[in-house]
Every structure is written in structure tokens, then in C-alpha cells.
Tab-separated table of C-alpha atoms and ligand atoms in Angstrom:
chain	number	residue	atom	x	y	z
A	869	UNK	CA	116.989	87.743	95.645
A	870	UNK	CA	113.378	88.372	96.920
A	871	UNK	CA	112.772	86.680	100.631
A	872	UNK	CA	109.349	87.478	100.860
A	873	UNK	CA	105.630	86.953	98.231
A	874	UNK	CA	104.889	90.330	97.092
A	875	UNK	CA	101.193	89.818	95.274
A	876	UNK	CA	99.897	92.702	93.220
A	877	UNK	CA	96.451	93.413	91.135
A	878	UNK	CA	95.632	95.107	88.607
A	879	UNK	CA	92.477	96.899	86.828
A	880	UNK	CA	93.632	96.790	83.224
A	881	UNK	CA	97.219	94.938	81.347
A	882	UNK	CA	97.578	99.060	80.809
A	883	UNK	CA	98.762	99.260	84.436
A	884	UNK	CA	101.849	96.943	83.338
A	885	UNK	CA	103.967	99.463	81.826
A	886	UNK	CA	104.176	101.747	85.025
A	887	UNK	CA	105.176	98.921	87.102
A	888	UNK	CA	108.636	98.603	84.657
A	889	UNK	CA	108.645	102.004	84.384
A	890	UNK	CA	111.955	102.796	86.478
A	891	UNK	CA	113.992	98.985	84.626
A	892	UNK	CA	116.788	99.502	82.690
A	893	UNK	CA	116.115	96.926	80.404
A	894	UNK	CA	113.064	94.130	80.331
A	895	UNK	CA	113.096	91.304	78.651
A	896	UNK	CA	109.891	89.341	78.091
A	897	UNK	CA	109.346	85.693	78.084
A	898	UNK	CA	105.693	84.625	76.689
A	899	UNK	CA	104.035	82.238	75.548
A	900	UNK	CA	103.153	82.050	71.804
A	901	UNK	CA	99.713	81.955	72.353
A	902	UNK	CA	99.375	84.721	74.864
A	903	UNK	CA	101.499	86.279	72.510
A	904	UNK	CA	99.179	86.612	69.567
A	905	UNK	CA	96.010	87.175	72.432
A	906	UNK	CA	98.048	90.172	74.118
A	907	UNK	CA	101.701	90.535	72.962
A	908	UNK	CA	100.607	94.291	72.534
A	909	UNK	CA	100.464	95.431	76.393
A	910	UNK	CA	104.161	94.202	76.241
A	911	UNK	CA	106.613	96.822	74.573
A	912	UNK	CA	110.066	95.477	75.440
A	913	UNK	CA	112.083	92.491	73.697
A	914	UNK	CA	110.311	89.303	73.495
A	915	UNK	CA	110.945	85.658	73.738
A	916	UNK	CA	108.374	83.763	72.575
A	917	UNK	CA	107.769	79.905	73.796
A	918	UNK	CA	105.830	77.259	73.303
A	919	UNK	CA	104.339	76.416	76.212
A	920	UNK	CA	103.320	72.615	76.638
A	921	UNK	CA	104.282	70.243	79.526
A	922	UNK	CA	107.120	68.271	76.907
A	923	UNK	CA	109.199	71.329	76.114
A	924	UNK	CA	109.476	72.118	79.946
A	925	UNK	CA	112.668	70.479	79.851
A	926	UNK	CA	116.423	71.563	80.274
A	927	UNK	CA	116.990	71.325	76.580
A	928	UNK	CA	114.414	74.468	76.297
A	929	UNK	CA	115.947	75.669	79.130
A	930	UNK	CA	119.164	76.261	77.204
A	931	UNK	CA	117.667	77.554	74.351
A	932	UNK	CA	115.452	80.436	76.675
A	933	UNK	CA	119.426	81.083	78.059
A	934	UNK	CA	120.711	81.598	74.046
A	935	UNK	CA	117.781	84.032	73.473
A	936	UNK	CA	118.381	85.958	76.585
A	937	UNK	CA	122.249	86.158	75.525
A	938	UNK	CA	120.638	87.412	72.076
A	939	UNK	CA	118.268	89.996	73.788
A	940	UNK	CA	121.484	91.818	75.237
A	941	UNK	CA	120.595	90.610	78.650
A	942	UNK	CA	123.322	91.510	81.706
A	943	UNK	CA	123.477	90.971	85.566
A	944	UNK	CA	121.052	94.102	86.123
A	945	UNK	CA	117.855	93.055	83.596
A	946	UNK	CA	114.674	91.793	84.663
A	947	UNK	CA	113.099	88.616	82.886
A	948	UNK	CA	109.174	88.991	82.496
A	949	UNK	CA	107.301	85.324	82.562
A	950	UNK	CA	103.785	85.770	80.790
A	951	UNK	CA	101.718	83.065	80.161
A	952	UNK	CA	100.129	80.348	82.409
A	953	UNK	CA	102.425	78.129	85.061
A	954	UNK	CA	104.322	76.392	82.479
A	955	UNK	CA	105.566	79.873	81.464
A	956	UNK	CA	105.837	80.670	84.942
A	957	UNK	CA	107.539	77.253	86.325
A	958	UNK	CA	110.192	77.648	83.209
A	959	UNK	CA	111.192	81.179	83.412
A	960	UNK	CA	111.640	81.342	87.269
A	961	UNK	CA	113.854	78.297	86.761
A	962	UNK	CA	115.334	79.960	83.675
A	963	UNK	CA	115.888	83.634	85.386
A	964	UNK	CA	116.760	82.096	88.563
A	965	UNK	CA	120.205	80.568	87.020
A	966	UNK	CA	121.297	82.404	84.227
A	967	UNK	CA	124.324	84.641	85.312
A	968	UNK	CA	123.456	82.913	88.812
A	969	UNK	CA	120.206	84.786	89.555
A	970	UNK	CA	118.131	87.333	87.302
A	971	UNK	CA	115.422	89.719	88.972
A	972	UNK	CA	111.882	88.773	87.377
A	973	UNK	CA	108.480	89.297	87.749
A	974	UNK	CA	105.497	86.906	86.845
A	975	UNK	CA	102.559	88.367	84.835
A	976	UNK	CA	100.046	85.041	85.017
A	977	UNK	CA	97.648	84.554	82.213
A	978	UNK	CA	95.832	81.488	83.303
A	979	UNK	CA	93.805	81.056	86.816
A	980	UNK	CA	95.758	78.205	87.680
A	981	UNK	CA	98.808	80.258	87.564
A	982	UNK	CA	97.379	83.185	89.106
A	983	UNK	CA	95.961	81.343	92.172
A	984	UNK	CA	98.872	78.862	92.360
A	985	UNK	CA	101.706	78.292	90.187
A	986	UNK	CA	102.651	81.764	89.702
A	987	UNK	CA	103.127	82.442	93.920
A	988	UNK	CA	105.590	80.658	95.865
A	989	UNK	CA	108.865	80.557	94.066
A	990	UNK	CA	108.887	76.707	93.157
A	991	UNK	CA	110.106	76.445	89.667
A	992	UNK	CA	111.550	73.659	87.350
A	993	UNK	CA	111.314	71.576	84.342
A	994	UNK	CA	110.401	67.876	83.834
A	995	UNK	CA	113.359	65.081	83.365
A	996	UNK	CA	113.214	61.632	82.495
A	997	UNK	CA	109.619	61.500	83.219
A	998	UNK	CA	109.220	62.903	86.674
A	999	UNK	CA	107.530	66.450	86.573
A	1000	UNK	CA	109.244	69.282	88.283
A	1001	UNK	CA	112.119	67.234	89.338
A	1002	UNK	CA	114.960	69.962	88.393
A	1003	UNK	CA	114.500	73.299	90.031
A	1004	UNK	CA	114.989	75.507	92.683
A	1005	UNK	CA	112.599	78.115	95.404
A	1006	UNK	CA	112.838	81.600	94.329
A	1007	UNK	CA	111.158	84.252	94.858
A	1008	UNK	CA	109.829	86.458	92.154
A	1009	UNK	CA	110.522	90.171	92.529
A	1010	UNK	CA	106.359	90.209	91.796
A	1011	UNK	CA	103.294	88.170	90.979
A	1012	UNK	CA	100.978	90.724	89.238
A	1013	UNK	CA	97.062	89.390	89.361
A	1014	UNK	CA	95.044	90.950	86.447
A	1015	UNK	CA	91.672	88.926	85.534
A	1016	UNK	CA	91.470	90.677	82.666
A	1017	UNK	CA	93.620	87.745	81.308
A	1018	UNK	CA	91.352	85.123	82.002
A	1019	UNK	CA	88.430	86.295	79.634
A	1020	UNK	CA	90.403	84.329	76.774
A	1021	UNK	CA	90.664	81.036	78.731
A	1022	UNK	CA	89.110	77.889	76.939
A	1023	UNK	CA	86.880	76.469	79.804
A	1024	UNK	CA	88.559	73.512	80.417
A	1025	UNK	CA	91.733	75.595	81.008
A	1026	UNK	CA	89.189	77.804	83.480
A	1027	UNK	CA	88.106	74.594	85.173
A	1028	UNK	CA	91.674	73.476	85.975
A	1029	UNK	CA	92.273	76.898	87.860
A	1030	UNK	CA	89.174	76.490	90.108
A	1031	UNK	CA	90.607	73.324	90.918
A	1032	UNK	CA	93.817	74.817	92.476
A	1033	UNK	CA	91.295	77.644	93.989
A	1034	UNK	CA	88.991	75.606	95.645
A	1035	UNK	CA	92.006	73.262	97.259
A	1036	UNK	CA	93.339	76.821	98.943
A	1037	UNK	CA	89.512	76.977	100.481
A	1038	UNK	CA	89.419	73.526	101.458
A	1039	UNK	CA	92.782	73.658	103.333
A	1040	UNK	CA	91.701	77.415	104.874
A	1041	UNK	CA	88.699	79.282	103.864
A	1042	UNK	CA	85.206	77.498	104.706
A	1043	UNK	CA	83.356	80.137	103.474
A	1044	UNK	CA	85.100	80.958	100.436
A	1045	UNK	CA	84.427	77.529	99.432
A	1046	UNK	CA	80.946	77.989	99.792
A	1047	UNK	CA	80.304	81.011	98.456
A	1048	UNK	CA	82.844	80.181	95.065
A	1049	UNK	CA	81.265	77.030	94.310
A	1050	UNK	CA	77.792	78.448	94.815
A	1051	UNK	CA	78.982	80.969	92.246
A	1052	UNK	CA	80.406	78.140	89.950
A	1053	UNK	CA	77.407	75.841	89.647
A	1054	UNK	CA	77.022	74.710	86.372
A	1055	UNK	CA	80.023	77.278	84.873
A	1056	UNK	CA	81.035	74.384	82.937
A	1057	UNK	CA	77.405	74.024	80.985
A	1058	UNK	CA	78.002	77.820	79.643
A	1059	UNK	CA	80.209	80.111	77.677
A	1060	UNK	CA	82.520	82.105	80.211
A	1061	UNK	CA	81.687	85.827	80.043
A	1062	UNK	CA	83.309	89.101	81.450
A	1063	UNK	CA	80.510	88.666	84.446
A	1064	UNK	CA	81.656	85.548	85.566
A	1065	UNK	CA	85.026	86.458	85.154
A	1066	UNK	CA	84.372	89.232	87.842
A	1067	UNK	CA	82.661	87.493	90.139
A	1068	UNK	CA	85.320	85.043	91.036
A	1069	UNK	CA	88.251	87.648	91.156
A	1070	UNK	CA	87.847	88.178	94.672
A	1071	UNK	CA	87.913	84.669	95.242
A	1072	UNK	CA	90.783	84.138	92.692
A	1073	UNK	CA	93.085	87.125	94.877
A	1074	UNK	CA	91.639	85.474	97.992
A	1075	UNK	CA	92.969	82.021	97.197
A	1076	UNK	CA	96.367	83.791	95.640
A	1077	UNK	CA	96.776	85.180	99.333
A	1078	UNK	CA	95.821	81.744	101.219
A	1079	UNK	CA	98.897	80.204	99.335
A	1080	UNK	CA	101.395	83.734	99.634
A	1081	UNK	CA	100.481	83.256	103.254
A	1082	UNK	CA	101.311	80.029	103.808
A	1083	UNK	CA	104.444	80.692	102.110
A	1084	UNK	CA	105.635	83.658	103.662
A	1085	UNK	CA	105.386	81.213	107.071
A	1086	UNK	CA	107.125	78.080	105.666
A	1087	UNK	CA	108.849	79.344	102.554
A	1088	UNK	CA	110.830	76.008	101.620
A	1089	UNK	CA	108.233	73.325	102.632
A	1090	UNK	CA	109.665	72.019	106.279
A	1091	UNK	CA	105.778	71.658	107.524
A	1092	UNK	CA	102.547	73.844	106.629
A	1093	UNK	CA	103.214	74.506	102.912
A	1094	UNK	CA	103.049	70.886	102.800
A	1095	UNK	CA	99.067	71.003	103.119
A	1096	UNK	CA	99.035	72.755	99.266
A	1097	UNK	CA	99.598	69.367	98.224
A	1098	UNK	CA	96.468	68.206	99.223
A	1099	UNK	CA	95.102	65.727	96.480
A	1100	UNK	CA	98.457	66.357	94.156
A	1101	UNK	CA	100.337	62.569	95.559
A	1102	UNK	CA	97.140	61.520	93.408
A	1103	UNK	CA	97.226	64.113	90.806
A	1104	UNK	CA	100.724	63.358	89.615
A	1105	UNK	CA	100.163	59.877	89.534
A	1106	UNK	CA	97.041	60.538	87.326
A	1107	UNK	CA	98.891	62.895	85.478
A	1108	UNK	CA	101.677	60.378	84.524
A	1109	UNK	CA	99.232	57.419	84.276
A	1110	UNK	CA	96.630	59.043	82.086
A	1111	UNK	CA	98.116	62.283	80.638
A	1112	UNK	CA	95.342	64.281	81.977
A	1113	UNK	CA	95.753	67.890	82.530
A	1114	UNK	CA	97.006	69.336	86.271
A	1115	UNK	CA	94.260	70.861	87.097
A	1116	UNK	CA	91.553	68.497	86.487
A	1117	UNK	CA	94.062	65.486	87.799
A	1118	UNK	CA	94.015	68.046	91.226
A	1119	UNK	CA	89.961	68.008	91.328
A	1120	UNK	CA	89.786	63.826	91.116
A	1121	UNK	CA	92.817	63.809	93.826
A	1122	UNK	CA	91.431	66.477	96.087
A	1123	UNK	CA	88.402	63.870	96.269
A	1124	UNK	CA	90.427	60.923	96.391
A	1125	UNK	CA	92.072	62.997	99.440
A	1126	UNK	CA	88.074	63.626	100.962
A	1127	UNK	CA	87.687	60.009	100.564
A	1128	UNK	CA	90.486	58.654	102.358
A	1129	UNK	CA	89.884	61.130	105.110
A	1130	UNK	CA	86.516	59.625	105.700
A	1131	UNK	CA	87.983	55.836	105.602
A	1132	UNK	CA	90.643	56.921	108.164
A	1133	UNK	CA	87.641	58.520	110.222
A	1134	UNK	CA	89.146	62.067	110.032
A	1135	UNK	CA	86.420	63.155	107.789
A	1136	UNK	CA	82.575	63.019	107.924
A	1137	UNK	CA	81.184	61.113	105.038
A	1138	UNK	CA	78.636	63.944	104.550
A	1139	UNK	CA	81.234	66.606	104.303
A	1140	UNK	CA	83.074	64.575	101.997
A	1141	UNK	CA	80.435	64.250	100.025
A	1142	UNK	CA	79.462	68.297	100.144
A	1143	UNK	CA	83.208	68.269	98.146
A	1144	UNK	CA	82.380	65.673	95.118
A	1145	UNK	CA	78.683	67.097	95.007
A	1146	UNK	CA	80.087	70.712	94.670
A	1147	UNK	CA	83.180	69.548	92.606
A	1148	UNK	CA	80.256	68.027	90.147
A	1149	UNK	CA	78.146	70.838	89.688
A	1150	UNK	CA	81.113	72.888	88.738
A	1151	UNK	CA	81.648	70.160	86.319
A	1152	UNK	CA	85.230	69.173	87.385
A	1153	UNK	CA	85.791	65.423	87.148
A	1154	UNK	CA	85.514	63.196	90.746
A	1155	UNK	CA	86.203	59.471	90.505
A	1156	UNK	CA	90.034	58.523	89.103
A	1157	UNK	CA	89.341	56.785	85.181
A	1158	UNK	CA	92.335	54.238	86.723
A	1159	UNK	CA	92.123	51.963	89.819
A	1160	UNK	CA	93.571	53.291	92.526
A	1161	UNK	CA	96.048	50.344	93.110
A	1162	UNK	CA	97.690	51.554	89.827
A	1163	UNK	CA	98.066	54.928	91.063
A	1164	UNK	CA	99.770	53.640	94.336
A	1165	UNK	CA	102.666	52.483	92.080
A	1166	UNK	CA	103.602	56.051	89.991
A	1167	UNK	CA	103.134	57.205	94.158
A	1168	UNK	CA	106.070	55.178	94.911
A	1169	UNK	CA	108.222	56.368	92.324
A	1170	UNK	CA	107.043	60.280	93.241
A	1171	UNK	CA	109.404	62.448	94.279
A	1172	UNK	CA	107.435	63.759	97.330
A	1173	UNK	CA	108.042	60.018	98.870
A	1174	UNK	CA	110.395	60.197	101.828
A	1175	UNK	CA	111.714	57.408	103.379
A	1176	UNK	CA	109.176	54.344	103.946
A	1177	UNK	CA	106.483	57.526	104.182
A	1178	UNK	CA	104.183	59.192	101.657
A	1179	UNK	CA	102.671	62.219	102.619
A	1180	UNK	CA	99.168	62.558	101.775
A	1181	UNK	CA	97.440	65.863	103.102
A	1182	UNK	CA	94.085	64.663	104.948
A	1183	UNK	CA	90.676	66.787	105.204
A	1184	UNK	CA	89.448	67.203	109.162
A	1185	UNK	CA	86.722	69.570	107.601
A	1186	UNK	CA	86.418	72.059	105.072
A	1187	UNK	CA	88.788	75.094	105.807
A	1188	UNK	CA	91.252	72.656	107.383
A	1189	UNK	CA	93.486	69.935	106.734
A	1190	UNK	CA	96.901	67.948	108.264
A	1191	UNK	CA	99.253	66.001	107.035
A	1192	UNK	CA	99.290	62.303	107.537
A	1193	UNK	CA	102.047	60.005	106.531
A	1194	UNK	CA	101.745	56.057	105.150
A	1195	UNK	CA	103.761	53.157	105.249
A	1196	UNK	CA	104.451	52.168	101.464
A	1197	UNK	CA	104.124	49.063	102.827
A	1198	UNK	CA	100.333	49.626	103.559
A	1199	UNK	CA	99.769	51.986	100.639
A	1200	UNK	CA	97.812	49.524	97.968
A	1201	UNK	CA	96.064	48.667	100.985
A	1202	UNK	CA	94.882	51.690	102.302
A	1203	UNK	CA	93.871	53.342	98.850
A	1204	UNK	CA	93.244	50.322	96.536
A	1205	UNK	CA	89.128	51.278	96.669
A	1206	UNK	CA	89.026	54.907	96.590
A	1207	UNK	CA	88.940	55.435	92.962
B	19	LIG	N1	105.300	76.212	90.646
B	19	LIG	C1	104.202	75.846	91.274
B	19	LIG	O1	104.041	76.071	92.486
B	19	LIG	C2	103.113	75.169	90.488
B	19	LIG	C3	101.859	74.949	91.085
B	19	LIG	C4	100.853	74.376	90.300
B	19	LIG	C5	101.103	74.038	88.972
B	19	LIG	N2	102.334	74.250	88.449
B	19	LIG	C6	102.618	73.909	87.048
B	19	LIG	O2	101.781	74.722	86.227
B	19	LIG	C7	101.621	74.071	84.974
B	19	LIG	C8	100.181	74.183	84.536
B	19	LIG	O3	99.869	75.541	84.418
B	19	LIG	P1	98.658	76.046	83.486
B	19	LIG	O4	97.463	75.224	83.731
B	19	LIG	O5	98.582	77.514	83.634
B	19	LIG	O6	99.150	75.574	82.062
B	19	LIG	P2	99.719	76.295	80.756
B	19	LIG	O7	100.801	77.213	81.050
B	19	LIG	O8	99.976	75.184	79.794
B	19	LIG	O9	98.466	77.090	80.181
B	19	LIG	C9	97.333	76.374	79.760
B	19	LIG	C10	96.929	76.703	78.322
B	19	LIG	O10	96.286	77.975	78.300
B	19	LIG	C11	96.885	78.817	77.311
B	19	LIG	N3	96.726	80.171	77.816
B	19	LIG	C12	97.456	80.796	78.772
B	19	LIG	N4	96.911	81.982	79.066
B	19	LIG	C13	95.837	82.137	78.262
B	19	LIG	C14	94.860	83.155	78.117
B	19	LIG	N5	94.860	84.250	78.877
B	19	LIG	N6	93.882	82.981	77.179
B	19	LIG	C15	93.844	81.845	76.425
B	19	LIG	N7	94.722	80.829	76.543
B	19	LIG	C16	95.712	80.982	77.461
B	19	LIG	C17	98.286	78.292	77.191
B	19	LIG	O11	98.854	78.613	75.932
B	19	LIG	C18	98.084	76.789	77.343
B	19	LIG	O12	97.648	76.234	76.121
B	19	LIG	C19	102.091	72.637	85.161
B	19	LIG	O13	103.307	72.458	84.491
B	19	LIG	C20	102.276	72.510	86.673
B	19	LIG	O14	103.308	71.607	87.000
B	19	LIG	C21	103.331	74.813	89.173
């Protein structure tokens, strides 16, 4: 098994075929709809899924292990994941257990996956409710970046992925948080083209090697990858109180997060407000559509709690961030008006 993120880029999906070039046998696991978009740049065996956040569960798990049985696969085949990080989260889980560990490699289709969910090794399904509660850390043999992919992606999908890209620059890259949203004003008010598409690459790989940094330092999550939570205690609770999609529950929790820092005095109001004012012109969603006291209650129940603590990752300034624990005892209290 891999011990270490191994990020790569590519120009054009051709490139794909040379990277396989020297495995026995490949078998690929993608989404339907990627399927029909670019199926094509992917001559081996496929296994097609349908990738929504209800069939990330163990029962689909089972059937991605029949189909693998089907496709021939033995101890020395690699498993391809392509499509965005629901692809991604249930194929590493998949590959990582069937015959006790496949080799597999992670072709990401959607920004969110390829500046987040595809790096790291965190994988799973959803049980009983609780999002990502089964899984396990493994590393993927590769995470190949190609932004070709993301000309296809329906804005709102877009939007979610600059979420997850602009919480890498808040927790480490002033600049790049700067300069991205400056390039992102108003993105939401247009159709995307090829142009934009190129202009935020660099910021896409730059935020893909924030998080395989962090990783590569604290690989299963004893201290500093904590910080990539920042604003997810409030995204998952949106997420199961609202159904909302990740990415935008991320943007409303990363300001949440801004907002808490100022009440704790961590944060200056003015920087905090920099965040929502940027996060706006993008056109990514703010203020929580439920009162905050309702979110403190799915927090409780999250499976990030530990002991009487929930850790919530706090904003000193832009391009830097710590971890802060509070009392569930105190935690209606301390969030109840940040909505
Ligand atoms: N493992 C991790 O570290 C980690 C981190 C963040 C998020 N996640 C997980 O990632 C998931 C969300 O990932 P996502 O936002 O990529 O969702 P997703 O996989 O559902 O993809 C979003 C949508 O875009 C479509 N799509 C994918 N690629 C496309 C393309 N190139 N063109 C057009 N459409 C395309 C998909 O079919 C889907 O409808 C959640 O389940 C979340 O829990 C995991």
C-alpha cells in the first residue's frame, strides 16, 4: 500500500493511457454520467455507477465487489475511480478491501474531487445516516489532475469545488485567496468557458498540493490535517439538516467558522467580512437557511465529536487557522447567533 500523496497533471485525458501502460489488467470504476461525457479515453473493462450520496452505502459496496469478481479481477489488478468524490470516496473504500487491499489510482472529474476528495486517502460510505462513517485511510497509488474534465461541470457543481479550494487558501495561502477570488467574481452570473477553466488550474493544483502537503505531515489526522475541516462541523450538520450539497454546505460553514472566530476575538471583523464579501461575489451561499441552535444538535451527534469536545477549526487570518475545542455543554451558547 502507498505511504505517501503522489499528485500528477495532465495536458489532455490522452495522457491516461501511458500512465497504465506497463498494468496487467485495469479495471475501471466510473460514474454513469462521466461515462457517457468521456467513457472513450478509458479502454479497459468498466464498471459503471451511479453516483449520488444514497447509493454510497455498503449495499453498493457489495455489488462494486460482484462486478469486480465479474471483471476477472485478482490480487495484482488496479481499480481506476473516475468520476467526482463520491466515485472517489466509494472506490478507495471498495479497492481498499476487496482481496484485503487492491492498487488504484483516482482520475477526478469534478473540482471538488480534484482539489479535495480525491487526495488524502479518506474513503467510505454513509450508514444509518451519518456520512462517511464506514471507511478506512489509504493511499491511492495516484491522484491524476486533468482540468480538461471540468469544462462539463454544471456551475453549481463548479461552485461547490471552489468552496473546498478557497478553504485550502484560507487555512494556508493568503495570496492565492486573493488572487482566485479576484478571478472568480461574478463566475456564478456566466456560462463557464474553456478560459475560465484555465485560469483557475493553477489555483486548482495549488490547493490539491496545500491538502497533499498537509497530509504527507499528518497522514491519519492526530493534529494539522485537522485544520481541512475548517467550516465542515457546520457543513455536515447543514448537510443532514437541509440536504444541501457538500460543497455549498462548506462555503456557509467556512463563514459560520469566520464568524465565530471574530466572536471569540481570534478574528478581525473586517477580515471576516473580506471572506463573506468575496464568498458573495463568487456567488457561493453565506448565512446558514437554519438557526444555528439547530445545527448545534446534528454537531452533537457528528462523528468528529470527541469526548465533551467539538473541534471547530478557527480563522486567526487569512492563510492561517488553529484548532479550538468546545464544551458541548457551551455549544448552543456559543453558536446559537451565527447563522
Ligand atoms: N474523501 C475525502 O477526503 C472527501 C473530501 C471532501 C468531500 N468528499 C466527498 O465527496 C463527495 C462530493 O463530491 P463531488 O462534489 O465531486 O460529488 P459527485 O461525485 O456527486 O459529483 C457531482 C456531480 O457531478 C457529476 N459529474 C462528475 N464529473 C463531471 C464532469 N466532468 N462533467 C459533468 N458532470 C460531472 C456527477 O455525476 C454528479 O452528478 C461527498 O460524498 C463528500 O463526502 C470526500
Amino acid at each position: 500500500m502507498e505511504d505517501s500523496v503522489k499528485l500528477l497533471t495532465c495536458f489532455s485525458p490522452d495522457e491516461i493511457l501511458s500512465l497504465l501502460s506497463r498494468e496487467r489488467h485495469v479495471v475501471v470504476i466510473i460514474d454513469s454520467k462521466v461515462k457517457q461525457l468521456y467513457g472513450n479515453y478509458f479502454p479497459y473493462p468498466q464498471i459503471e455507477i451511479d453516483a449520488t450520496e444514497n447509493n454510497k452505502t455498503l449495499e453498493n459496496l457489495s455489488l462494486i465487489a460482484d462486478k469486480l469478481m465479474d471483471a476477472g479481477t485478482d490480487r495484482d489488478s488496479f481499480v481506476l475511480a473516475v468520476g467526482g468524490g463520491i466515485t472517489t470516496d466509494i472506490v478507495g473504500f471498495a479497492a481498499s478491501v476487496f482481496y484485503r487491499g487492491l492498487r488504484f489510482g483516482f482520475v477526478p472529474t469534478t473540482l471538488l474531487a480534484q482539489v479535495d476528495a480525491s487526495i488524502g486517502g479518506k474513503n467510505g460510505v454513509n450508514s444509518n445516516g451519518y456520512k462517511n462513517i464506514l471507511g478506512t485511510i489509504t493511499q491511492p497509488a495516484f491522484t491524476l489532475l486533468c482540468p480538461a474534465f471540468l469544462e462539463t461541470l454544471p456551475m453549481e457543481e463548479f461552485l461547490g469545488g471552489v468552496s473546498e479550494m478557497l478553504k485550502s487558501f484560507v487555512i494556508g495561502d493568503r495570496d492565492s485567496f486573493f488572487k482566485s477570488t479576484a478571478l472568480l467574481n461574478g463566475i456564478s452570473k456566466r456560462k463557464l468557458q474553456k478560459a475560465d477553466i484555465d485560469a483557475i488550474a493553477p489555483y486548482a493544483q495549488k490547493a490539491a498540493s496545500i491538502k497533499a502537503a498537509i497530509v504527507e505531515r499528518d497522514m491519519y489526522e492526530k493534529g494539522e490535517r485537522k485544520q481541512l475541516n475548517l467550516g465542515h462541523t457546520f457543513a455536515h450538520a447543514l448537510e443532514k439538516k437541509t440536504g444541501m450539497p457538500h460543497g455549498q454546505a462548506v462555503a456557509i460553514g467556512i463563514c459560520m467558522a469566520a464568524r465565530l472566530s471574530v466572536k471569540l476575538s481570534l478574528l478581525d471583523d473586517a477580515e471576516a467580512k473580506t471572506i463573506e464579501n468575496s464568498f458573495t461575489a463568487i456567488g457561493l451561499e453565506t448565512h446558514s437557511p437554519v438557526p444555528a441552535s439547530e445545527l448545534a444538535k446534528a454537531m452533537i451527534m457528528d462523528k468528529k465529536k470527541s469526548g465533551d469536545t467539538i473541534s471547530f477549526i478557527l480563522i486567526e487570518r487569512i492563510g492561517k487557522c488553529i484548532i479550538h475545542p468546545v464544551n458541548i455543554d457551551a455549544l448552543e451558547g456559543v453558536i446559537y447567533d451565527l447563522s
